[in-house]
CSV table of C-alpha atoms and ligand atoms in Angstrom, one decimal:
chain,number,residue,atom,x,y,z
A,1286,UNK,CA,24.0,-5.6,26.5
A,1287,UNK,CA,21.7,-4.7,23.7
A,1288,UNK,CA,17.9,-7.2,24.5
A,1289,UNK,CA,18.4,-10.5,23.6
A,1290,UNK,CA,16.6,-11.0,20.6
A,1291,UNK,CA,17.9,-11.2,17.1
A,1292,UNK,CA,17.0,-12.3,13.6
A,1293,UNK,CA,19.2,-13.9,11.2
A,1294,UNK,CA,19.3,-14.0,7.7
A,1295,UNK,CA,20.8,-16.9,6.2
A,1296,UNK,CA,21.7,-16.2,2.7
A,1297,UNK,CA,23.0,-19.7,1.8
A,1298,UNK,CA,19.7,-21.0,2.6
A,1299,UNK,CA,18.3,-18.4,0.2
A,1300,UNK,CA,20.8,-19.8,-2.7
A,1301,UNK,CA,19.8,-23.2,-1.7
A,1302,UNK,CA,15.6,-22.5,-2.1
A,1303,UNK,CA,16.6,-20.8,-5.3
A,1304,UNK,CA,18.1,-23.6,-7.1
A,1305,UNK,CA,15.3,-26.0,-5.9
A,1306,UNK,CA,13.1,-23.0,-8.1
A,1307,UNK,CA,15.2,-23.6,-11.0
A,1308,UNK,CA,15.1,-27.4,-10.5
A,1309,UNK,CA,11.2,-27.7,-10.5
A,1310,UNK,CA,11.1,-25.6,-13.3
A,1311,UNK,CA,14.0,-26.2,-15.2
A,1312,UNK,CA,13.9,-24.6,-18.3
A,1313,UNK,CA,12.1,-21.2,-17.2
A,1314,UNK,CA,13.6,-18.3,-15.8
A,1315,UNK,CA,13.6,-17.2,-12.4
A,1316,UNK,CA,11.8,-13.8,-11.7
A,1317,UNK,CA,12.7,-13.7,-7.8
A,1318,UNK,CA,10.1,-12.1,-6.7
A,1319,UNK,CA,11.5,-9.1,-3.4
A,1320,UNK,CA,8.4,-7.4,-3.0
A,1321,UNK,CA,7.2,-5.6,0.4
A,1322,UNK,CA,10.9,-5.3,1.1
A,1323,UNK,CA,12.2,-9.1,0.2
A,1324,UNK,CA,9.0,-10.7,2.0
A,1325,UNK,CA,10.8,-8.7,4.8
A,1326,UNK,CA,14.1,-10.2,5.0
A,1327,UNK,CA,15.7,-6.6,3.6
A,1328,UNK,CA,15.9,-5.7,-0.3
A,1329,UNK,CA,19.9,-5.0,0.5
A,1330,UNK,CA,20.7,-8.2,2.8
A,1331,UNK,CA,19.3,-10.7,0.3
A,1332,UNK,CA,20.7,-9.1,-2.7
A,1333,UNK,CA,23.7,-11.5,-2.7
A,1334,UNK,CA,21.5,-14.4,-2.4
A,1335,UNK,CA,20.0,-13.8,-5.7
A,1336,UNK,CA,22.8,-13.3,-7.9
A,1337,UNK,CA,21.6,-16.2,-10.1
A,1338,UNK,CA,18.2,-15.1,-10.4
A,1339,UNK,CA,17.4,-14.1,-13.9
A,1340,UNK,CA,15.3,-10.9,-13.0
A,1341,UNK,CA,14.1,-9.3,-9.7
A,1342,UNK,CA,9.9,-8.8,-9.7
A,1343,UNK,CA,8.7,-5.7,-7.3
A,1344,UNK,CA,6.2,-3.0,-6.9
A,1345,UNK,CA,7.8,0.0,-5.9
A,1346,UNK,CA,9.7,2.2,-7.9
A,1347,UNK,CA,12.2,3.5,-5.3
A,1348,UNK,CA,12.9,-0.4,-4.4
A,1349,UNK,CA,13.7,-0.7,-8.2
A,1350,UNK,CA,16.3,2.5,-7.7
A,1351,UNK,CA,17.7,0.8,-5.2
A,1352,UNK,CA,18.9,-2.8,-6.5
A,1353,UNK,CA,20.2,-0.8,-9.9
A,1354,UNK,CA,22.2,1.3,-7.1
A,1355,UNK,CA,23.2,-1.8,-5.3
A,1356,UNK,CA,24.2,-3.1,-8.5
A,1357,UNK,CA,21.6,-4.8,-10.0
A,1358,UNK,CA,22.0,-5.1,-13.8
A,1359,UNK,CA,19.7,-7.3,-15.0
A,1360,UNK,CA,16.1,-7.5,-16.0
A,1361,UNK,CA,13.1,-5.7,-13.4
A,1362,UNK,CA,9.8,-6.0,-13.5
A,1363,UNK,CA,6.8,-4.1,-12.1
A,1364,UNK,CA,4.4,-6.2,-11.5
A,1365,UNK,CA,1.5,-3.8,-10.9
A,1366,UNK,CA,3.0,-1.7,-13.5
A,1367,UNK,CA,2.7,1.8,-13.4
A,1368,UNK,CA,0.6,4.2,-11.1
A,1369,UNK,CA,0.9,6.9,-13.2
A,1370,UNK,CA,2.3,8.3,-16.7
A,1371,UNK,CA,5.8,10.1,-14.2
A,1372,UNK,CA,6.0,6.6,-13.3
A,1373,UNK,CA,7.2,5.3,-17.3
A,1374,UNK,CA,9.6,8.2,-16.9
A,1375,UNK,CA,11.6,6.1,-14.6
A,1376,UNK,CA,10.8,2.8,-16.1
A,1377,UNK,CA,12.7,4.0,-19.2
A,1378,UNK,CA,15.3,5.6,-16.9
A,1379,UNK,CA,16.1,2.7,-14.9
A,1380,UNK,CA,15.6,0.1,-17.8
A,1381,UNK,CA,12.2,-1.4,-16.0
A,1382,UNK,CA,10.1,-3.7,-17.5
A,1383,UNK,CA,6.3,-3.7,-16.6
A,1384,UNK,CA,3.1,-4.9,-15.9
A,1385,UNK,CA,0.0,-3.3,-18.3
A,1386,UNK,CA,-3.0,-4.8,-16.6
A,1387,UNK,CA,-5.5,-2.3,-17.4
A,1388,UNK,CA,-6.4,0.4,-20.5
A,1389,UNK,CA,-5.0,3.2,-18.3
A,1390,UNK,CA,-2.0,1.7,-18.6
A,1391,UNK,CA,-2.0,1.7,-21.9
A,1392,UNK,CA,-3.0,5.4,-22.7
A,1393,UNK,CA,-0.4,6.1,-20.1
A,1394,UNK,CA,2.5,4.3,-22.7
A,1395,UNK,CA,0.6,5.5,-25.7
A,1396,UNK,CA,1.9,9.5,-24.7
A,1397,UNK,CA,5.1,8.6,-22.9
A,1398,UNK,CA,8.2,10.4,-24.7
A,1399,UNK,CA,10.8,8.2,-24.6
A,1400,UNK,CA,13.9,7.0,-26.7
A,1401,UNK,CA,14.1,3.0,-25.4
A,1402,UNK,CA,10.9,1.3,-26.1
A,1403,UNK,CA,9.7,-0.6,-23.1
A,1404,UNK,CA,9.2,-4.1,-22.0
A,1405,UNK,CA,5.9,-5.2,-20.9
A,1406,UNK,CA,4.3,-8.1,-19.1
A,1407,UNK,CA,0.4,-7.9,-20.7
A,1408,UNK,CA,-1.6,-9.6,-18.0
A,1409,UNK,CA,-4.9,-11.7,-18.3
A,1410,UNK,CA,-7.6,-11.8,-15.5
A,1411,UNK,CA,-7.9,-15.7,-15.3
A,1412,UNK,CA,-10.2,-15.7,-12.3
A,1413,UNK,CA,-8.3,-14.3,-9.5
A,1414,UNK,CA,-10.2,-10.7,-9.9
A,1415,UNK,CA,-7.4,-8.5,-8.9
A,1416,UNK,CA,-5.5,-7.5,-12.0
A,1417,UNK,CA,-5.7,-7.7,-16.0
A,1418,UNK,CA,-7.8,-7.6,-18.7
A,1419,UNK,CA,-10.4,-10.0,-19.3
A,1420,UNK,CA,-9.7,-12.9,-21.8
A,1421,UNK,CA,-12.2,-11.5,-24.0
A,1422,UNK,CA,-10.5,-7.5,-24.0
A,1423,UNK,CA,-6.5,-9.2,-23.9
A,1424,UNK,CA,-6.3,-9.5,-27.7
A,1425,UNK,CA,-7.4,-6.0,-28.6
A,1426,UNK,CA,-5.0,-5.1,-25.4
A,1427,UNK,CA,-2.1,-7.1,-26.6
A,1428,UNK,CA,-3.0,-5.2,-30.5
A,1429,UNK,CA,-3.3,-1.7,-29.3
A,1430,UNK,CA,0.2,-2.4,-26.9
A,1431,UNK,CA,1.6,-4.1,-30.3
A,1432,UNK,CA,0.9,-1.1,-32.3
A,1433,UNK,CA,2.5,1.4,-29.9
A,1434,UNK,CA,6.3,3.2,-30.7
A,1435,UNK,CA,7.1,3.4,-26.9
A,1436,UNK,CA,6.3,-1.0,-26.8
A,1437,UNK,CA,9.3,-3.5,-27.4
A,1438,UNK,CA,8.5,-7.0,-26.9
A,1439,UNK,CA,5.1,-8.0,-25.3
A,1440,UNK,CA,5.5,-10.9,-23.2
A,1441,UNK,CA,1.9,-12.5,-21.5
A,1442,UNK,CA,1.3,-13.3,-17.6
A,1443,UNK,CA,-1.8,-13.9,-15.6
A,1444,UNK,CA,-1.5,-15.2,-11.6
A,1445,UNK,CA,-3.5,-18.4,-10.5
A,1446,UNK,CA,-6.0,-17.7,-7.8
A,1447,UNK,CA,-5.7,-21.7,-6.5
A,1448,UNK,CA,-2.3,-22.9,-7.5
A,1449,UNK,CA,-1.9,-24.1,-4.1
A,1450,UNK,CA,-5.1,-25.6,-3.1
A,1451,UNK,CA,-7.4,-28.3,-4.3
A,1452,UNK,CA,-9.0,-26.4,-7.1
A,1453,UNK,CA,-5.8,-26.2,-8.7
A,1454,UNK,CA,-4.9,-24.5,-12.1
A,1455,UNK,CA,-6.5,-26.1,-15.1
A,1456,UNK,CA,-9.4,-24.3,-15.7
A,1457,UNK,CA,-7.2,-20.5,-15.1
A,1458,UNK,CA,-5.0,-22.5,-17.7
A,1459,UNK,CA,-7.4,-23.9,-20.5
A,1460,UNK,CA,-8.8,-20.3,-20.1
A,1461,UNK,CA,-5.5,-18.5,-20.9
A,1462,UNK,CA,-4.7,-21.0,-23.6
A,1463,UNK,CA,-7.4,-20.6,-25.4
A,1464,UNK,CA,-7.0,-17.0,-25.3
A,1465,UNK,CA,-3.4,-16.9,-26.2
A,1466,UNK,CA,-2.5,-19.9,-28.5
A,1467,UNK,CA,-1.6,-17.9,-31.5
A,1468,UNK,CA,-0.5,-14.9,-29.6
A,1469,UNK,CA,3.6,-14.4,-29.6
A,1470,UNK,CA,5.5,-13.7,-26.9
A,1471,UNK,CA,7.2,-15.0,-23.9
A,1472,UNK,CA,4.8,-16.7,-20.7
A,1473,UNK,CA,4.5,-16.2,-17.1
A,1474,UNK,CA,2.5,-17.7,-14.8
A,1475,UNK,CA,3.7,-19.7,-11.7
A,1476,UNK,CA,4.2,-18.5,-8.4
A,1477,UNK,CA,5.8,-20.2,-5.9
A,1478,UNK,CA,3.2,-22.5,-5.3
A,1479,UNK,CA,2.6,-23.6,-9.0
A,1480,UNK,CA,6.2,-23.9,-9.9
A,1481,UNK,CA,6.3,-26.4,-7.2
A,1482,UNK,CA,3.1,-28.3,-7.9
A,1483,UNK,CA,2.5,-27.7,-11.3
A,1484,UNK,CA,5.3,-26.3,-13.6
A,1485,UNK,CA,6.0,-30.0,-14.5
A,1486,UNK,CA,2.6,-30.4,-16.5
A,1487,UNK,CA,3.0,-30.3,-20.1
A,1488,UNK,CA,-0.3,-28.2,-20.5
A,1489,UNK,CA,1.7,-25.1,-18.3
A,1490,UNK,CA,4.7,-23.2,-20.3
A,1491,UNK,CA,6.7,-21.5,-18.3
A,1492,UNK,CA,9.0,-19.3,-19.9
A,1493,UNK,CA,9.3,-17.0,-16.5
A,1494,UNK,CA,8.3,-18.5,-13.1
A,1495,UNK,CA,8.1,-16.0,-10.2
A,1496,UNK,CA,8.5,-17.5,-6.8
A,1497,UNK,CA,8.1,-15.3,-3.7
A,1498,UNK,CA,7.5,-17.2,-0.5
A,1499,UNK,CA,9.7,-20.3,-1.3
A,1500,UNK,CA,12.8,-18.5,-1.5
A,1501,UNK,CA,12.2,-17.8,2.0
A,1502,UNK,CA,11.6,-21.4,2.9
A,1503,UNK,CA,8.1,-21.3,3.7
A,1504,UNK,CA,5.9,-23.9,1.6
A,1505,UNK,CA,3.4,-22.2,-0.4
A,1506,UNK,CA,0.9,-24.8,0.4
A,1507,UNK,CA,1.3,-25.6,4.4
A,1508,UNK,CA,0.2,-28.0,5.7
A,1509,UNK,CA,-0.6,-29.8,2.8
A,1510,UNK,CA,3.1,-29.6,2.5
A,1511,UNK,CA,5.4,-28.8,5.0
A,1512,UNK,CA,8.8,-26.9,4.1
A,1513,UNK,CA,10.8,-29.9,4.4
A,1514,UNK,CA,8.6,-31.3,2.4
A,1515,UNK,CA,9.2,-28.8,-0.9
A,1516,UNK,CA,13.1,-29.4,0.3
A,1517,UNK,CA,13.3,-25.5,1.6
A,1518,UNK,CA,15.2,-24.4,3.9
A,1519,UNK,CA,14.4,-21.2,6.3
A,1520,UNK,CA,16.3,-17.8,5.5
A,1521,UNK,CA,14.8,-16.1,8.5
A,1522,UNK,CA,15.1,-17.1,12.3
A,1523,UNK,CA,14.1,-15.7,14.8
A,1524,UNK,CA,15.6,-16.6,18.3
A,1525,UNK,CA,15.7,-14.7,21.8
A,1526,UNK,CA,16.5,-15.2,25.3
A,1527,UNK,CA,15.0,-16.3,28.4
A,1528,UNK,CA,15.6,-13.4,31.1
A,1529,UNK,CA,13.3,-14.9,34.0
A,1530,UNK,CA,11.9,-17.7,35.5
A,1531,UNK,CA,8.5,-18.0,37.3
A,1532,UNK,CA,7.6,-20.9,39.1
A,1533,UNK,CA,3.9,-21.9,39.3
A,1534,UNK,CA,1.8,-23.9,42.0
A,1535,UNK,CA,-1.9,-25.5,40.9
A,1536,UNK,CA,-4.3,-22.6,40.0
A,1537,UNK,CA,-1.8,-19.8,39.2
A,1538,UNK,CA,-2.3,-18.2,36.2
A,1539,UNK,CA,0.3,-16.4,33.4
A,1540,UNK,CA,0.4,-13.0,31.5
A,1541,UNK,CA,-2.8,-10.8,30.9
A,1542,UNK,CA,-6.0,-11.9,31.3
A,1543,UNK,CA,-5.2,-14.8,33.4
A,1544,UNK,CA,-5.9,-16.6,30.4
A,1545,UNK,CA,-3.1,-19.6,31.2
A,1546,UNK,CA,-4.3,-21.7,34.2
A,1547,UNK,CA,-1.7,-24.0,35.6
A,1548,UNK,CA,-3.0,-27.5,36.1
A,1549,UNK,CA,0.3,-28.9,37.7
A,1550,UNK,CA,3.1,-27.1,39.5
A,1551,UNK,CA,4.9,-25.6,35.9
A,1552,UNK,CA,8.5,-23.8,35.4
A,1553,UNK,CA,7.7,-21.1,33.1
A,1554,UNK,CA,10.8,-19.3,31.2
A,1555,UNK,CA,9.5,-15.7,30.0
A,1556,UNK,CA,11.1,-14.6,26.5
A,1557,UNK,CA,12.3,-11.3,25.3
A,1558,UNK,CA,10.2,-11.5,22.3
A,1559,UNK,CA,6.9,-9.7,22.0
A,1560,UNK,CA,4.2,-8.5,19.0
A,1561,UNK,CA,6.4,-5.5,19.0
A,1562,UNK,CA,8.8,-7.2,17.4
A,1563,UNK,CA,6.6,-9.3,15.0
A,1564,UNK,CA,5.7,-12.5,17.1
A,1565,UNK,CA,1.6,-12.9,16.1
A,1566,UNK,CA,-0.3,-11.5,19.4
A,1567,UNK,CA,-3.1,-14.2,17.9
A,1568,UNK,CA,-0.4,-17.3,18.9
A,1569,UNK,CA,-2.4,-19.5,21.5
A,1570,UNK,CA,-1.2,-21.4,24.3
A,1571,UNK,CA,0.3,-24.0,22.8
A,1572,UNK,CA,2.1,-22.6,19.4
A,1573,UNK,CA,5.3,-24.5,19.3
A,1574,UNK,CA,8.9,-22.9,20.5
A,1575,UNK,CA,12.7,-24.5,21.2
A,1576,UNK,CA,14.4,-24.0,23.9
A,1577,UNK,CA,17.7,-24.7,23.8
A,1578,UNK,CA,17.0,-26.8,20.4
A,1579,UNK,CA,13.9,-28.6,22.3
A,1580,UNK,CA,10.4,-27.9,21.6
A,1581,UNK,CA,8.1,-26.4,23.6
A,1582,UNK,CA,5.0,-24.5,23.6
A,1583,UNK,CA,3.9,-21.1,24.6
A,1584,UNK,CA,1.6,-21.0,27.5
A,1585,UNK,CA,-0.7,-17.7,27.8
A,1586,UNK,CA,-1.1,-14.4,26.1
A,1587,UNK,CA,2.0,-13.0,23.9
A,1588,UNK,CA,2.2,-9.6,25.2
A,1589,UNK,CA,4.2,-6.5,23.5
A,1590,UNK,CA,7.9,-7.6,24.3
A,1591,UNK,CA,7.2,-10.9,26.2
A,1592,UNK,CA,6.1,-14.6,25.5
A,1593,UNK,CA,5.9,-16.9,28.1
A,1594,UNK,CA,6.6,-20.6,27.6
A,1595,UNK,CA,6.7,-24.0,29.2
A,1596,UNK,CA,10.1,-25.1,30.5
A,1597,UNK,CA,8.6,-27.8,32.9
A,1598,UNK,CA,10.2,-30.9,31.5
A,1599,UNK,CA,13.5,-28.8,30.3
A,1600,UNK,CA,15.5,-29.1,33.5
A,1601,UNK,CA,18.5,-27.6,32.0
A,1602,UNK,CA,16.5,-24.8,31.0
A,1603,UNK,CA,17.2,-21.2,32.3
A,1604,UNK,CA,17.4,-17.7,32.3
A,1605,UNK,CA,19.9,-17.0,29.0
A,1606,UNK,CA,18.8,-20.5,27.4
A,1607,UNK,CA,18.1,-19.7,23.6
A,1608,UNK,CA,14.5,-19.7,22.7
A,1609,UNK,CA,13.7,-20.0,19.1
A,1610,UNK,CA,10.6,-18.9,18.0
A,1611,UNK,CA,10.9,-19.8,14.1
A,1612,UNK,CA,13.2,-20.8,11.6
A,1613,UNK,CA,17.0,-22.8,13.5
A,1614,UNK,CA,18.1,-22.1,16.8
A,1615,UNK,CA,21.9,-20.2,16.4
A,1616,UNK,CA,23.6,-21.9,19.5
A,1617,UNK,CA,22.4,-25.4,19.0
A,1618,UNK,CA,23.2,-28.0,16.4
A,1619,UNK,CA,20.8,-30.5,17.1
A,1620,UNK,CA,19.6,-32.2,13.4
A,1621,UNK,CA,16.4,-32.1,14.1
A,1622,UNK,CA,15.7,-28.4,16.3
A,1623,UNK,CA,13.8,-25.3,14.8
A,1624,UNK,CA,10.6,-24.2,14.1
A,1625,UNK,CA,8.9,-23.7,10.8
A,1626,UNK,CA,7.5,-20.2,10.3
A,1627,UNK,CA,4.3,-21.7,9.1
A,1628,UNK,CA,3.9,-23.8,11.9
A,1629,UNK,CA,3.5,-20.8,14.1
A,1630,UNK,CA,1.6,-18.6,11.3
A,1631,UNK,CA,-1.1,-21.7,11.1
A,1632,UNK,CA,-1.3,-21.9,14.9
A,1633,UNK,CA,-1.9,-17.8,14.8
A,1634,UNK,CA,-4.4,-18.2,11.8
A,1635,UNK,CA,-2.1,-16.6,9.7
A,1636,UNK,CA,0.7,-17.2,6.7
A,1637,UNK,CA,4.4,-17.7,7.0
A,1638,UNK,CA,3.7,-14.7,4.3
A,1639,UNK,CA,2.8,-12.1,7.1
A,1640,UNK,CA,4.9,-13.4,9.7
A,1641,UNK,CA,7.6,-12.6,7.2
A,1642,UNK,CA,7.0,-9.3,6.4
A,1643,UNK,CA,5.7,-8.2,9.6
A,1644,UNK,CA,9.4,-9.0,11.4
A,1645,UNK,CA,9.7,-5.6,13.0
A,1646,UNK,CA,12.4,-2.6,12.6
A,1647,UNK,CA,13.6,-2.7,16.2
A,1648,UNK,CA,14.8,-6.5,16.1
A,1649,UNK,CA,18.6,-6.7,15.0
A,1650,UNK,CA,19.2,-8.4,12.0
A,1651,UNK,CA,22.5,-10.7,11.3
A,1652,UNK,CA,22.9,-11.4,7.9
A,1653,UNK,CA,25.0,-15.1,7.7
A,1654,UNK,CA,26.9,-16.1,4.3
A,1655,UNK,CA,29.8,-18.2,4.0
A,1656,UNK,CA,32.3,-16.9,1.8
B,1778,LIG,C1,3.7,-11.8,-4.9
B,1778,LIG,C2,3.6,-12.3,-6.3
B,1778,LIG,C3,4.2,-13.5,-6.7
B,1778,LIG,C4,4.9,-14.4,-5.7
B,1778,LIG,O1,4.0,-15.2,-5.0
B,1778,LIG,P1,4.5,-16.3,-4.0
B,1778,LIG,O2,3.2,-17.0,-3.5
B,1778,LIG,O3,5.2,-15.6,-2.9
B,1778,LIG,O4,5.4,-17.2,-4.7
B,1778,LIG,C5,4.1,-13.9,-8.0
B,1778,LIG,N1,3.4,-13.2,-8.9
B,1778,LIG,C6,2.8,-12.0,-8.6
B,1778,LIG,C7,2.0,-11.3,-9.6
B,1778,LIG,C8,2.8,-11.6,-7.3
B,1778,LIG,O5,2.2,-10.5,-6.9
């Protein structure tokens, strides 16, 4: 029997978190963003969750190859554009549209040969400090790019630095209106975390939105909001087994370090789960788990391909019981059982984000869709 571990992809969940996308921002277009290999849920497993996106947004150009050989017709953009000129070779090979953030960029288009004039996504520096051109260079970017043989249409894009925290958006926006106004061209500006909390304000056109993180059913803006919350619903879970039992008197202690004192005579059920396979070694004592569909908590260090956790008041708990250790349990049905990923990434100091993408390549991965 292979270890008892396994992730599961649920693709109607994905569907699901999709069309909330297009509800809070109803008349944009969805740029479903599949980066860092579909937030790590697999480029090719999630594929057929995102029929109805619009477009697909990613950085690398053999991820780009891969949805036009899987299929994938419709519009693809870059979003950090090209690396260098080769790279415009295959953006006009694979029909990719693309980020120009930066004058290299555009010298790099300016002596491209090509027959299909390209797509681009101009972006504006509103703050964040990463990418784009300042607001005072973007018009003689967006001129130059406009003058250019190898350049169709020019849309504009910049990427909020606090869409889902207290500063917010406005001043990013009244900085890219007032740069913009009486430019042309198509908009994009929310991530997942605007499109939810701010792609309903009037100030904030949004022709493209491109949500990441939410179509994976983590809330962009935990714990402010909780998943539920945002009405998403996980695509990943992660469950494993219980293969021993360890029973504790006063004063013994669990895993390395000894850093788990018990303080009453415990149960402990020890998981077949680890960092190895992409459970946060930084979880304390205490991160929430179900058992069986009950919560729990981990107790003690998470080691390479163990957790240990606190089956005390789970009688019926035992070696084989199903441990989940984010998203819904697979063998229960309780209403209420599961874990959300960003419960455990904020007790580990982290974001459902890394959790995500850290999921590692030796867990087995079953993708569910209903036909
Ligand atoms: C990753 C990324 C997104 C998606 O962000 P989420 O927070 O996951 O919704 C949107 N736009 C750009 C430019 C990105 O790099």
């Amino acid at each position: 029997m292979p270890r008892p571990i396994q992730a599961t992809i649920d693709l109607q969940a994905l569907r699901h978190n999709l069309a909330q996308m297009k509800s809070a921002a109803p008349d944009a277009l969805v740029w479903a963003v599949v980066k860092a290999n579909a937030y790590g849920h697999g480029i090719e497993r999630v594929l057929q969750g995102l029929r109805a996106a619009d477009g697909l947004a990613l950085l690398d150009l053999a991820d780009a190859e891969r949805v036009r050989q899987l299929g994938w017709r419709g519009p693809i953009l870059l979003l950090e554009g090209a690396f260098e000129t080769r790279d415009l070779e295959w953006c006009s090979r694979l029909n990719l549209w693309h980020v120009v953030h930066c004058e290299a960029q555009i010298d790099m288009l300016a002596i491209h040969k090509t027959h299909q004039a390209h797509r681009v996504f101009l972006k504006m520096n509103t703050g964040m400090n990463r990418l784009g051109f300042t607001p005072q260079a973007f018009r003689a970017a967006w001129t130059r790019l406009n003058a250019l043989p190898q350049v169709d249409e020019i849309s504009l894009m910049s990427h909020f630095s606090d869409a889902d925290g207290d500063k917010g958006i406005s001043a990013a926006m009244a900085i890219f209106q007032e740069f913009t106004h009486d430019l042309s061209g198509e908009r994009s500006l929310c991530n997942s975390a605007a499109v939810l909390r701010h792609a309903k304000d009037a100030k904030v056109r949004v022709d493209w939105v491109r949500p990441g993180i939410a179509l994976y059913g983590s809330s962009p803006d935990y714990p402010a909001h909780s998943p539920a919350h945002w009405a998403l619903k996980p695509v990943m879970s992660l469950n494993a087994a219980i293969i021993a039992v360890q029973h504790l008197q006063v004063g013994d202690t669990v895993g390395y370090g000894s850093a788990f004192v018990a303080d009453r005579p415990m149960r402990i059920g020890v998981v077949a789960c680890g960092y190895a396979d992409g459970y946060p070694r930084h979880a304390p004592t205490g991160t929430p788990v179900c058992v069986d569909g009950v919560r729990s908590r981990t107790v003690g260090r998470v080691s390479m391909d163990m957790i240990t956790v606190d089956i005390t008041d789970l009688p019926h708990a035992d070696r084989g019981s199903e441990v989940t250790l984010w998203g819904l349990p697979t063998k229960t049905s309780i209403p209420s059982a599961g874990v959300s990923i960003d419960e455990v990434a904020s007790a580990a100091g982290t974001v459902g984000y890394e959790l995500m993408c850290a999921l590692a390549a030796r867990v087995p991965v079953t993708v569910l869709d209903s036909p």
